[in-house]
């Protein structure tokens, strides 16, 4: 035996294979013993929720893009009132984009027995690039989809035009100088609503682009709308083409997508996306907390294991390999099961949504699975790996001295890793540094606040409990003794309940808001250019035919020319409501194009986009006068006039006023019908632009502009089968202009129904994650409670006493968590609703009762249910197991 | 076999430095059975921990089968433990989530031995628990748990066995049976046995009794009634099996 021999000559014969095999056996034994189940379940939940949400949003995003593309008949559109250069189309084609052209104009169509104003649209032979035109051989039937427009020499007409012109398929119509044959009836066209008033001025007449010259209708100065359509499956190709367009033409031309085209859809989509993002963030966060808690408990229960392994000759490095292998296997299992479950969850969501998703969904890409898998890896790395790797530091002497545990790693190091992991995950998902900072900052602030408050609450409840009966006394002393763990528990419970409350309240408010935005009885037809003398006739027409009609608003075109005697000096800020336009404003923009060729109009092709928009908002606005504040308006500053107000006051939309630098009490001069009118600003209003109702930037007090002569605007709700009556209406009141928005409203309602269902499902997913956290958190202190209660039972405490004290302790923790969660939820909601979701914050009174109550019932239920075993198995068994 | 040279262990406490072991020196020969006795706090468990390489000394050295523990770090000591040392503990130290069989298999598996299950079953049969192999520790009595722990200690075929109060948690009758089994197996495997106890009856079964008082050896006597347990079967001593 060599005396000098030491470690250098000792060799370790444990191969990697042996260690990995041991890790697998350890894992299996832990699974069988229930040690690893909650950790694996939390991991699977994280992967499932993230993969499920990512798959769903990926496909929904694609579907909505497709649907929105259908609304445009293309992926992107270039609009102009003048012919855009042909070079644009050539450049697009050279970049691999598909292109088409349309030209909208209004014209009279004649037949041998009648005539009517039609909304004509000439299309190139590649139209439509997205979606389908539905055509039929007879009026008012279902029709079949085609992906082309009419051939040369033919026209397609909407059903009601045929009855108005007393013709049938195969007859001729005259448009300008051209005689064209009606070959089909148009039942639906994808981009019916995209042309503003030019496309809504009457029934559709679609013709081939090649026949436009024959009609000789389109002349220099005609009111026309040119549209170039582009499509490509790759968004980056579209974006780079758009960039080229902006650079080449200095923002004179640019591409628009459905978000630019429809305020209502864009708003719903943005809010839904924010909600889904927030939902998935909460889901990951909660699953992460569950993983952190279960991993910590798992590692604590493995101290002895590691000490024994070390005693039998395992080195720290080998312990590291064993637990790393366990992590890898856990990650793989959770990724496989999580991805499958995630796929099933998203299929479930789609099943539920099949009635509202009207387009066939494109298959999802591989990214959602990558996101889900990476979530498992990141969650493990940040939440589970640190406590498990810290196990390496367990001293082998622990086999002799139980009080020894890891020495090098501080107890809070795992939490630090978890925090970094959380910040990384939030940043990665949201791709938004600001949102990440705000969210992380708020959670940190809340955590700090919670720890102080909950510590104080537990402390005071402890002293109250001292004066109560024995179960109370037992519960309170237990709560006080575990004050440190209880504060952590209250924090975790509070943050979990808070997340669930935020999501539930936000979901309810969002859905309520959307339902209020477009209720069932939203009017779907606008009637404009009505004279005072026609009002009575129109009202009786509606009454006779059972059509629901609304009030008549006077309408007059006005322009701001001076504020306090000076020329208005608008801000160049485009990102405000002042940039919006309602249906009435959109119609007016079209009016301007014909009335005012000087360029003083909304975004014409003749000037750069942004300049055009700035000038556009200074241009004419359709104004009105009213006694009462319109339903969806809210006075934000100043006051609305009462019944006895004198003439000479005006109320202005708040963002428009701020854009023009107008203040309450200012004197504003308007040019109306070539006369100057001056009025004092008495109030600012917020206007709900997305409610599809007549909305106005400027409202005068009665008597101020009444004498200047106005036309009237009204709205009506007409069912599909009542649309034929539009022909009679136009015949009876030929000067009236009707704008049909029924198809648009239907489309918006469909999209909102889709996102509502999606939001409901995401909420359920997050709820499951939350339940998992609560369970993990209760389990985290289970061993200690088991031990203590076993000792109490050994000392003669009855089942009833122990169960009652457990009930009291958990109820108290739950109630404290519920109170703090409610405060946190209301505070966060205030920020989220005001800043992110642009909603009005409403105080939720019921939550102040429900929050603490839910906390109490849920935590007490979970806690007592998990620990009640302590009274059903013998104390000896408990003591043996945990000694 | 085990040479202890001027071994000292001190720890920092709030009241200053506390010396648990004071320059202890001791030689233990192969296949000797040694009882270290003393009152609570005399430093006997500390001495056991240091001899087994579970802890490091403040000064002095332990030469275990020719290997100086003072020159090793924890990783190297772990390898040494894996190859030479077996343990029996007062609190059994069985892993609650493993069955009796799995607890015995664990050290054999660590060596990468594919016969782990067969060997473990054989050992469990040897300690009289062949019918209880699938039971978890919580389903076994204290005596049964300690039998499993003894089977596990011998599973590694270590040349030195350290036992820390092996009967400390057992009643006298059960304790006697366990001690009988321990010494029986010790003879069978020709192991060097070092045990820490304050049970005089147990100590008297050992060939040598070392008494510690306040961290110092106050007596070191041969127990003539027992004699040494040097292997008489002619089996090669275990140290030869170690890669040195």
mmCIF file of N, CA and C in Angstrom, chain B residues 21-68:
data_model
loop_
_atom_site.group_PDB
_atom_site.id
_atom_site.type_symbol
_atom_site.label_atom_id
_atom_site.label_comp_id
_atom_site.label_asym_id
_atom_site.label_seq_id
_atom_site.Cartn_x
_atom_site.Cartn_y
_atom_site.Cartn_z
ATOM 1 N N UNK B 21 -12.455 18.730 18.430
ATOM 2 C CA UNK B 21 -11.449 17.656 18.548
ATOM 3 C C UNK B 21 -10.086 18.306 18.762
ATOM 4 N N UNK B 22 -9.351 17.747 19.717
ATOM 5 C CA UNK B 22 -8.060 18.383 20.026
ATOM 6 C C UNK B 22 -6.914 17.416 19.748
ATOM 7 N N UNK B 23 -6.218 17.577 18.673
ATOM 8 C CA UNK B 23 -5.021 16.796 18.317
ATOM 9 C C UNK B 23 -5.164 15.297 18.601
ATOM 10 N N UNK B 24 -6.174 14.733 18.000
ATOM 11 C CA UNK B 24 -6.421 13.305 18.210
ATOM 12 C C UNK B 24 -5.545 12.482 17.278
ATOM 13 N N UNK B 25 -4.876 11.463 17.796
ATOM 14 C CA UNK B 25 -4.095 10.554 16.958
ATOM 15 C C UNK B 25 -4.532 9.128 17.273
ATOM 16 N N UNK B 26 -4.613 8.298 16.217
ATOM 17 C CA UNK B 26 -5.140 6.952 16.400
ATOM 18 C C UNK B 26 -4.743 6.101 15.199
ATOM 19 N N UNK B 27 -4.490 4.822 15.417
ATOM 20 C CA UNK B 27 -4.214 3.889 14.321
ATOM 21 C C UNK B 27 -5.207 2.746 14.389
ATOM 22 N N UNK B 28 -5.831 2.436 13.286
ATOM 23 C CA UNK B 28 -6.779 1.316 13.276
ATOM 24 C C UNK B 28 -6.303 0.334 12.199
ATOM 25 N N UNK B 29 -6.167 -0.911 12.579
ATOM 26 C CA UNK B 29 -5.646 -1.905 11.642
ATOM 27 C C UNK B 29 -6.773 -2.517 10.820
ATOM 28 N N UNK B 30 -6.394 -3.139 9.745
ATOM 29 C CA UNK B 30 -7.357 -3.810 8.872
ATOM 30 C C UNK B 30 -8.136 -4.866 9.661
ATOM 31 N N UNK B 31 -9.444 -4.897 9.431
ATOM 32 C CA UNK B 31 -10.369 -5.868 10.017
ATOM 33 C C UNK B 31 -10.541 -5.716 11.526
ATOM 34 N N UNK B 32 -10.010 -4.625 12.080
ATOM 35 C CA UNK B 32 -10.251 -4.350 13.489
ATOM 36 C C UNK B 32 -11.704 -3.910 13.680
ATOM 37 N N UNK B 33 -12.263 -4.139 14.862
ATOM 38 C CA UNK B 33 -13.569 -3.550 15.194
ATOM 39 C C UNK B 33 -13.346 -2.581 16.345
ATOM 40 N N UNK B 34 -13.639 -1.315 16.091
ATOM 41 C CA UNK B 34 -13.323 -0.282 17.071
ATOM 42 C C UNK B 34 -14.593 0.460 17.475
ATOM 43 N N UNK B 35 -14.791 0.616 18.776
ATOM 44 C CA UNK B 35 -15.921 1.414 19.256
ATOM 45 C C UNK B 35 -15.377 2.733 19.789
ATOM 46 N N UNK B 36 -15.935 3.811 19.337
ATOM 47 C CA UNK B 36 -15.558 5.109 19.890
ATOM 48 C C UNK B 36 -16.693 5.513 20.813
ATOM 49 N N UNK B 37 -16.393 5.649 22.078
ATOM 50 C CA UNK B 37 -17.449 5.944 23.041
ATOM 51 C C UNK B 37 -17.201 7.294 23.708
ATOM 52 N N UNK B 38 -18.228 7.784 24.327
ATOM 53 C CA UNK B 38 -18.098 9.072 24.997
ATOM 54 C C UNK B 38 -19.473 9.672 25.193
ATOM 55 N N UNK B 39 -19.543 10.659 26.047
ATOM 56 C CA UNK B 39 -20.831 11.312 26.301
ATOM 57 C C UNK B 39 -21.220 12.170 25.112
ATOM 58 N N UNK B 40 -22.463 12.642 25.123
ATOM 59 C CA UNK B 40 -22.913 13.542 24.052
ATOM 60 C C UNK B 40 -22.032 14.779 24.048
ATOM 61 N N UNK B 41 -21.617 15.217 22.841
ATOM 62 C CA UNK B 41 -20.790 16.418 22.734
ATOM 63 C C UNK B 41 -19.314 16.149 22.958
ATOM 64 N N UNK B 42 -18.942 14.881 23.104
ATOM 65 C CA UNK B 42 -17.521 14.584 23.326
ATOM 66 C C UNK B 42 -16.718 14.654 22.037
ATOM 67 N N UNK B 43 -17.407 14.682 20.899
ATOM 68 C CA UNK B 43 -16.710 14.830 19.611
ATOM 69 C C UNK B 43 -16.611 13.525 18.830
ATOM 70 N N UNK B 44 -17.342 12.477 19.293
ATOM 71 C CA UNK B 44 -17.181 11.184 18.640
ATOM 72 C C UNK B 44 -17.774 11.162 17.213
ATOM 73 N N UNK B 45 -18.939 11.790 17.040
ATOM 74 C CA UNK B 45 -19.526 11.820 15.683
ATOM 75 C C UNK B 45 -18.678 12.675 14.745
ATOM 76 N N UNK B 46 -18.084 13.728 15.298
ATOM 77 C CA UNK B 46 -17.209 14.588 14.493
ATOM 78 C C UNK B 46 -16.003 13.783 14.013
ATOM 79 N N UNK B 47 -15.462 12.987 14.946
ATOM 80 C CA UNK B 47 -14.313 12.161 14.600
ATOM 81 C C UNK B 47 -14.687 11.164 13.496
ATOM 82 N N UNK B 48 -15.882 10.579 13.631
ATOM 83 C CA UNK B 48 -16.342 9.616 12.623
ATOM 84 C C UNK B 48 -16.466 10.284 11.248
ATOM 85 N N UNK B 49 -17.087 11.493 11.254
ATOM 86 C CA UNK B 49 -17.256 12.235 10.005
ATOM 87 C C UNK B 49 -15.920 12.529 9.339
ATOM 88 N N UNK B 50 -14.934 12.895 10.151
ATOM 89 C CA UNK B 50 -13.603 13.227 9.598
ATOM 90 C C UNK B 50 -12.900 11.966 9.071
ATOM 91 N N UNK B 51 -13.025 10.864 9.833
ATOM 92 C CA UNK B 51 -12.381 9.619 9.405
ATOM 93 C C UNK B 51 -12.971 9.135 8.091
ATOM 94 N N UNK B 52 -14.300 9.329 7.937
ATOM 95 C CA UNK B 52 -14.984 8.841 6.738
ATOM 96 C C UNK B 52 -14.839 9.803 5.564
ATOM 97 N N UNK B 53 -14.192 10.932 5.806
ATOM 98 C CA UNK B 53 -14.016 11.894 4.711
ATOM 99 C C UNK B 53 -15.286 12.650 4.395
ATOM 100 N N UNK B 54 -16.216 12.700 5.360
ATOM 101 C CA UNK B 54 -17.450 13.460 5.124
ATOM 102 C C UNK B 54 -17.235 14.936 5.424
ATOM 103 N N UNK B 55 -16.156 15.251 6.117
ATOM 104 C CA UNK B 55 -15.884 16.628 6.504
ATOM 105 C C UNK B 55 -14.361 16.819 6.461
ATOM 106 N N UNK B 56 -13.926 18.066 6.465
ATOM 107 C CA UNK B 56 -12.482 18.286 6.442
ATOM 108 C C UNK B 56 -12.018 18.838 7.797
ATOM 109 N N UNK B 57 -10.805 18.431 8.173
ATOM 110 C CA UNK B 57 -10.286 18.798 9.489
ATOM 111 C C UNK B 57 -9.699 20.201 9.467
ATOM 112 N N UNK B 58 -9.587 20.813 10.672
ATOM 113 C CA UNK B 58 -8.950 22.137 10.750
ATOM 114 C C UNK B 58 -7.438 21.973 10.644
ATOM 115 N N UNK B 59 -6.943 20.917 11.253
ATOM 116 C CA UNK B 59 -5.529 20.588 11.078
ATOM 117 C C UNK B 59 -5.357 19.097 11.334
ATOM 118 N N UNK B 60 -4.173 18.575 10.984
ATOM 119 C CA UNK B 60 -3.941 17.144 11.110
ATOM 120 C C UNK B 60 -4.400 16.416 9.865
ATOM 121 N N UNK B 61 -4.315 15.081 9.903
ATOM 122 C CA UNK B 61 -4.655 14.318 8.684
ATOM 123 C C UNK B 61 -5.255 12.973 9.053
ATOM 124 N N UNK B 62 -6.016 12.450 8.107
ATOM 125 C CA UNK B 62 -6.502 11.074 8.203
ATOM 126 C C UNK B 62 -5.947 10.352 6.984
ATOM 127 N N UNK B 63 -5.215 9.284 7.208
ATOM 128 C CA UNK B 63 -4.719 8.481 6.082
ATOM 129 C C UNK B 63 -5.602 7.247 6.017
ATOM 130 N N UNK B 64 -6.396 7.202 4.954
ATOM 131 C CA UNK B 64 -7.371 6.121 4.821
ATOM 132 C C UNK B 64 -6.859 5.151 3.770
ATOM 133 N N UNK B 65 -6.433 3.967 4.260
ATOM 134 C CA UNK B 65 -5.912 2.978 3.316
ATOM 135 C C UNK B 65 -4.802 3.551 2.438
ATOM 136 N N UNK B 66 -4.002 4.424 3.017
ATOM 137 C CA UNK B 66 -2.869 4.981 2.282
ATOM 138 C C UNK B 66 -3.174 6.297 1.588
ATOM 139 N N UNK B 67 -4.372 6.760 1.680
ATOM 140 C CA UNK B 67 -4.745 8.005 1.002
ATOM 141 C C UNK B 67 -4.904 9.128 2.013
ATOM 142 N N UNK B 68 -4.141 10.192 1.835
ATOM 143 C CA UNK B 68 -4.197 11.301 2.767
ATOM 144 C C UNK B 68 -5.425 12.167 2.467
#
